[in-house]
Amino acid sequence: MTVIKLQTQIDAPITDVFDLARDIDFHMESASSTNEQAIAGRTSGKINFGETVTWRGRHLGVALKHTSKIVAFERPFRFTDVMIKGHFKYFAHQHIFEESSGGTIMTDVLTYRVPFGIVGQCFDTWILRRHLTRFLKTRNQALKTQLETTHLASCRKVS
């Protein structure tokens, strides 16, 4: 089992961070490098508890489909999506949000298990873990940039 844990400080209110993190349209925009498209289930707007989304995209040169379901949801503190159909043996992504003095700390905990025994484990160690970490960091930076730009603009209007 592989676990990737990332924390991102975002200078924006927790509810804004939570809502953008579950926004299908924003995910497609921020994942444009992999050409991810929502093709079934919830395909736009904000995903909610019990809903599914099927993604189609290209990762590491391979066209893939991945269907996830939101199995835990506590707005604005956490939600978890779990793969119900895809190429992993197991795949769960916890999204955790905590208020901090500067806004919100967003924590991603991605836990997965690859197929194909020792070959899959070597692929994970040498390539996949790095790819997924980079993918999450890129997505998190897009969230941070979008929210901090929007938050800063709204603060200036108030001043």
mmCIF file of C-alpha atoms in Angstrom:
data_model
loop_
_atom_site.group_PDB
_atom_site.id
_atom_site.type_symbol
_atom_site.label_atom_id
_atom_site.label_comp_id
_atom_site.label_asym_id
_atom_site.label_seq_id
_atom_site.Cartn_x
_atom_site.Cartn_y
_atom_site.Cartn_z
ATOM 1 C CA MET A 1 0.000 0.000 0.000
ATOM 2 C CA THR A 2 1.338 3.418 -0.962
ATOM 3 C CA VAL A 3 0.392 6.597 0.908
ATOM 4 C CA ILE A 4 1.045 10.106 -0.408
ATOM 5 C CA LYS A 5 0.364 12.929 2.049
ATOM 6 C CA LEU A 6 0.568 16.589 1.034
ATOM 7 C CA GLN A 7 -0.300 19.766 2.897
ATOM 8 C CA THR A 8 -1.020 23.083 1.217
ATOM 9 C CA GLN A 9 -1.517 26.398 3.018
ATOM 10 C CA ILE A 10 -4.163 28.468 1.229
ATOM 11 C CA ASP A 11 -4.940 32.036 2.251
ATOM 12 C CA ALA A 12 -8.701 31.741 1.809
ATOM 13 C CA PRO A 13 -11.699 30.745 3.965
ATOM 14 C CA ILE A 14 -12.165 27.032 4.645
ATOM 15 C CA THR A 15 -15.603 26.873 2.954
ATOM 16 C CA ASP A 16 -14.197 28.343 -0.265
ATOM 17 C CA VAL A 17 -11.292 25.875 -0.282
ATOM 18 C CA PHE A 18 -13.593 22.924 0.441
ATOM 19 C CA ASP A 19 -16.038 23.872 -2.302
ATOM 20 C CA LEU A 20 -13.412 24.475 -4.995
ATOM 21 C CA ALA A 21 -11.675 21.185 -4.130
ATOM 22 C CA ARG A 22 -14.860 19.270 -5.007
ATOM 23 C CA ASP A 23 -15.708 21.292 -8.111
ATOM 24 C CA ILE A 24 -15.701 19.033 -11.196
ATOM 25 C CA ASP A 25 -15.324 21.910 -13.672
ATOM 26 C CA PHE A 26 -12.320 23.325 -11.833
ATOM 27 C CA HIS A 27 -10.721 19.868 -11.660
ATOM 28 C CA MET A 28 -11.008 19.499 -15.435
ATOM 29 C CA GLU A 29 -9.427 22.934 -15.895
ATOM 30 C CA SER A 30 -6.590 22.268 -13.425
ATOM 31 C CA ALA A 31 -5.930 18.788 -14.873
ATOM 32 C CA SER A 32 -5.751 19.969 -18.471
ATOM 33 C CA SER A 33 -2.254 18.480 -18.857
ATOM 34 C CA THR A 34 -3.810 15.007 -18.583
ATOM 35 C CA ASN A 35 -6.923 16.006 -20.563
ATOM 36 C CA GLU A 36 -9.186 14.702 -17.781
ATOM 37 C CA GLN A 37 -12.864 14.862 -18.590
ATOM 38 C CA ALA A 38 -15.832 13.901 -16.429
ATOM 39 C CA ILE A 39 -17.820 11.537 -18.656
ATOM 40 C CA ALA A 40 -20.386 9.885 -16.350
ATOM 41 C CA GLY A 41 -22.067 10.393 -12.985
ATOM 42 C CA ARG A 42 -21.650 13.981 -11.836
ATOM 43 C CA THR A 43 -19.997 15.721 -14.786
ATOM 44 C CA SER A 44 -20.108 19.358 -13.642
ATOM 45 C CA GLY A 45 -20.606 21.438 -10.523
ATOM 46 C CA LYS A 46 -19.745 20.376 -6.990
ATOM 47 C CA ILE A 47 -19.759 16.675 -6.162
ATOM 48 C CA ASN A 48 -21.624 15.631 -3.004
ATOM 49 C CA PHE A 49 -21.949 12.647 -0.683
ATOM 50 C CA GLY A 50 -22.966 9.422 -2.417
ATOM 51 C CA GLU A 51 -22.329 10.759 -5.916
ATOM 52 C CA THR A 52 -19.978 9.203 -8.441
ATOM 53 C CA VAL A 53 -17.844 10.621 -11.218
ATOM 54 C CA THR A 54 -16.116 8.776 -14.033
ATOM 55 C CA TRP A 55 -12.968 10.431 -15.304
ATOM 56 C CA ARG A 56 -11.300 9.794 -18.637
ATOM 57 C CA GLY A 57 -7.775 11.088 -19.073
ATOM 58 C CA ARG A 58 -4.263 10.312 -20.213
ATOM 59 C CA HIS A 59 -1.654 9.534 -17.566
ATOM 60 C CA LEU A 60 1.890 8.524 -18.461
ATOM 61 C CA GLY A 61 0.816 8.225 -22.097
ATOM 62 C CA VAL A 62 -1.996 5.759 -21.355
ATOM 63 C CA ALA A 63 -5.714 6.528 -21.796
ATOM 64 C CA LEU A 64 -7.505 5.577 -18.568
ATOM 65 C CA LYS A 65 -10.972 5.612 -17.006
ATOM 66 C CA HIS A 66 -11.464 5.899 -13.258
ATOM 67 C CA THR A 67 -14.789 5.943 -11.380
ATOM 68 C CA SER A 68 -14.899 7.272 -7.822
ATOM 69 C CA LYS A 69 -17.654 7.617 -5.260
ATOM 70 C CA ILE A 70 -17.833 10.133 -2.408
ATOM 71 C CA VAL A 71 -18.118 7.871 0.639
ATOM 72 C CA ALA A 72 -17.523 10.415 3.438
ATOM 73 C CA PHE A 73 -18.558 14.066 3.488
ATOM 74 C CA GLU A 74 -18.447 16.601 6.314
ATOM 75 C CA ARG A 75 -18.611 20.138 4.944
ATOM 76 C CA PRO A 76 -16.289 22.075 5.248
ATOM 77 C CA PHE A 77 -13.841 19.760 7.002
ATOM 78 C CA ARG A 78 -13.396 16.629 4.902
ATOM 79 C CA PHE A 79 -14.543 14.404 2.096
ATOM 80 C CA THR A 80 -13.256 11.086 0.783
ATOM 81 C CA ASP A 81 -13.524 9.568 -2.649
ATOM 82 C CA VAL A 82 -12.904 5.860 -3.242
ATOM 83 C CA MET A 83 -12.373 4.135 -6.581
ATOM 84 C CA ILE A 84 -15.223 1.795 -7.487
ATOM 85 C CA LYS A 85 -13.898 1.006 -10.976
ATOM 86 C CA GLY A 86 -10.451 1.546 -12.419
ATOM 87 C CA HIS A 87 -6.912 0.248 -12.797
ATOM 88 C CA PHE A 88 -5.827 0.161 -9.152
ATOM 89 C CA LYS A 89 -6.457 -2.667 -6.690
ATOM 90 C CA TYR A 90 -7.443 0.029 -4.191
ATOM 91 C CA PHE A 91 -7.560 3.825 -4.398
ATOM 92 C CA ALA A 92 -8.863 6.304 -1.800
ATOM 93 C CA HIS A 93 -8.301 10.045 -1.594
ATOM 94 C CA GLN A 94 -9.020 11.851 1.669
ATOM 95 C CA HIS A 95 -9.388 15.631 1.419
ATOM 96 C CA ILE A 96 -9.011 17.273 4.844
ATOM 97 C CA PHE A 97 -9.423 20.997 5.609
ATOM 98 C CA GLU A 98 -8.414 22.840 8.778
ATOM 99 C CA GLU A 99 -8.719 26.506 9.593
ATOM 100 C CA SER A 100 -5.401 28.194 10.288
ATOM 101 C CA SER A 101 -4.346 31.727 11.153
ATOM 102 C CA GLY A 102 -3.611 32.457 7.495
ATOM 103 C CA GLY A 103 -6.692 30.765 6.056
ATOM 104 C CA THR A 104 -6.877 27.014 5.464
ATOM 105 C CA ILE A 105 -4.540 24.035 5.565
ATOM 106 C CA MET A 106 -5.624 21.552 2.921
ATOM 107 C CA THR A 107 -4.306 18.017 3.402
ATOM 108 C CA ASP A 108 -4.471 15.295 0.769
ATOM 109 C CA VAL A 109 -4.003 11.688 1.840
ATOM 110 C CA LEU A 110 -3.921 9.444 -1.209
ATOM 111 C CA THR A 111 -3.766 5.721 -0.440
ATOM 112 C CA TYR A 112 -3.555 3.148 -3.201
ATOM 113 C CA ARG A 113 -2.461 -0.371 -4.084
ATOM 114 C CA VAL A 114 -1.215 -1.276 -7.557
ATOM 115 C CA PRO A 115 -1.882 -4.549 -9.395
ATOM 116 C CA PHE A 116 0.679 -6.832 -11.078
ATOM 117 C CA GLY A 117 2.627 -7.960 -8.014
ATOM 118 C CA ILE A 118 6.323 -7.120 -7.901
ATOM 119 C CA VAL A 119 6.249 -5.553 -11.388
ATOM 120 C CA GLY A 120 3.491 -3.180 -10.257
ATOM 121 C CA GLN A 121 5.388 -2.364 -7.055
ATOM 122 C CA CYS A 122 8.539 -1.521 -9.033
ATOM 123 C CA PHE A 123 6.497 0.658 -11.415
ATOM 124 C CA ASP A 124 4.981 2.413 -8.399
ATOM 125 C CA THR A 125 8.360 2.978 -6.731
ATOM 126 C CA TRP A 126 10.130 4.252 -9.844
ATOM 127 C CA ILE A 127 7.390 6.097 -11.735
ATOM 128 C CA LEU A 128 3.795 6.128 -10.474
ATOM 129 C CA ARG A 129 4.262 7.591 -6.988
ATOM 130 C CA ARG A 130 6.274 10.502 -8.427
ATOM 131 C CA HIS A 131 3.676 11.070 -11.171
ATOM 132 C CA LEU A 132 0.741 11.111 -8.731
ATOM 133 C CA THR A 133 2.599 13.401 -6.308
ATOM 134 C CA ARG A 134 3.349 15.848 -9.139
ATOM 135 C CA PHE A 135 -0.275 15.637 -10.337
ATOM 136 C CA LEU A 136 -1.586 16.470 -6.843
ATOM 137 C CA LYS A 137 0.927 19.301 -6.352
ATOM 138 C CA THR A 138 -0.081 20.838 -9.682
ATOM 139 C CA ARG A 139 -3.772 20.587 -8.780
ATOM 140 C CA ASN A 140 -3.157 22.041 -5.318
ATOM 141 C CA GLN A 141 -1.173 24.945 -6.744
ATOM 142 C CA ALA A 142 -4.028 25.690 -9.142
ATOM 143 C CA LEU A 143 -6.485 25.672 -6.204
ATOM 144 C CA LYS A 144 -4.196 27.931 -4.184
ATOM 145 C CA THR A 145 -3.677 30.390 -7.037
ATOM 146 C CA GLN A 146 -7.369 30.565 -7.917
ATOM 147 C CA LEU A 147 -8.537 30.996 -4.326
ATOM 148 C CA GLU A 148 -5.865 33.449 -3.216
ATOM 149 C CA THR A 149 -6.372 35.594 -6.313
ATOM 150 C CA THR A 150 -10.149 35.623 -5.776
ATOM 151 C CA HIS A 151 -9.803 36.189 -2.012
ATOM 152 C CA LEU A 152 -7.309 39.026 -2.478
ATOM 153 C CA ALA A 153 -9.554 40.701 -5.050
ATOM 154 C CA SER A 154 -12.581 40.509 -2.725
ATOM 155 C CA CYS A 155 -10.526 41.913 0.191
ATOM 156 C CA ARG A 156 -9.468 44.878 -1.954
ATOM 157 C CA LYS A 157 -13.111 45.628 -2.832
ATOM 158 C CA VAL A 158 -13.980 45.768 0.880
ATOM 159 C CA SER A 159 -11.088 48.142 1.720
#
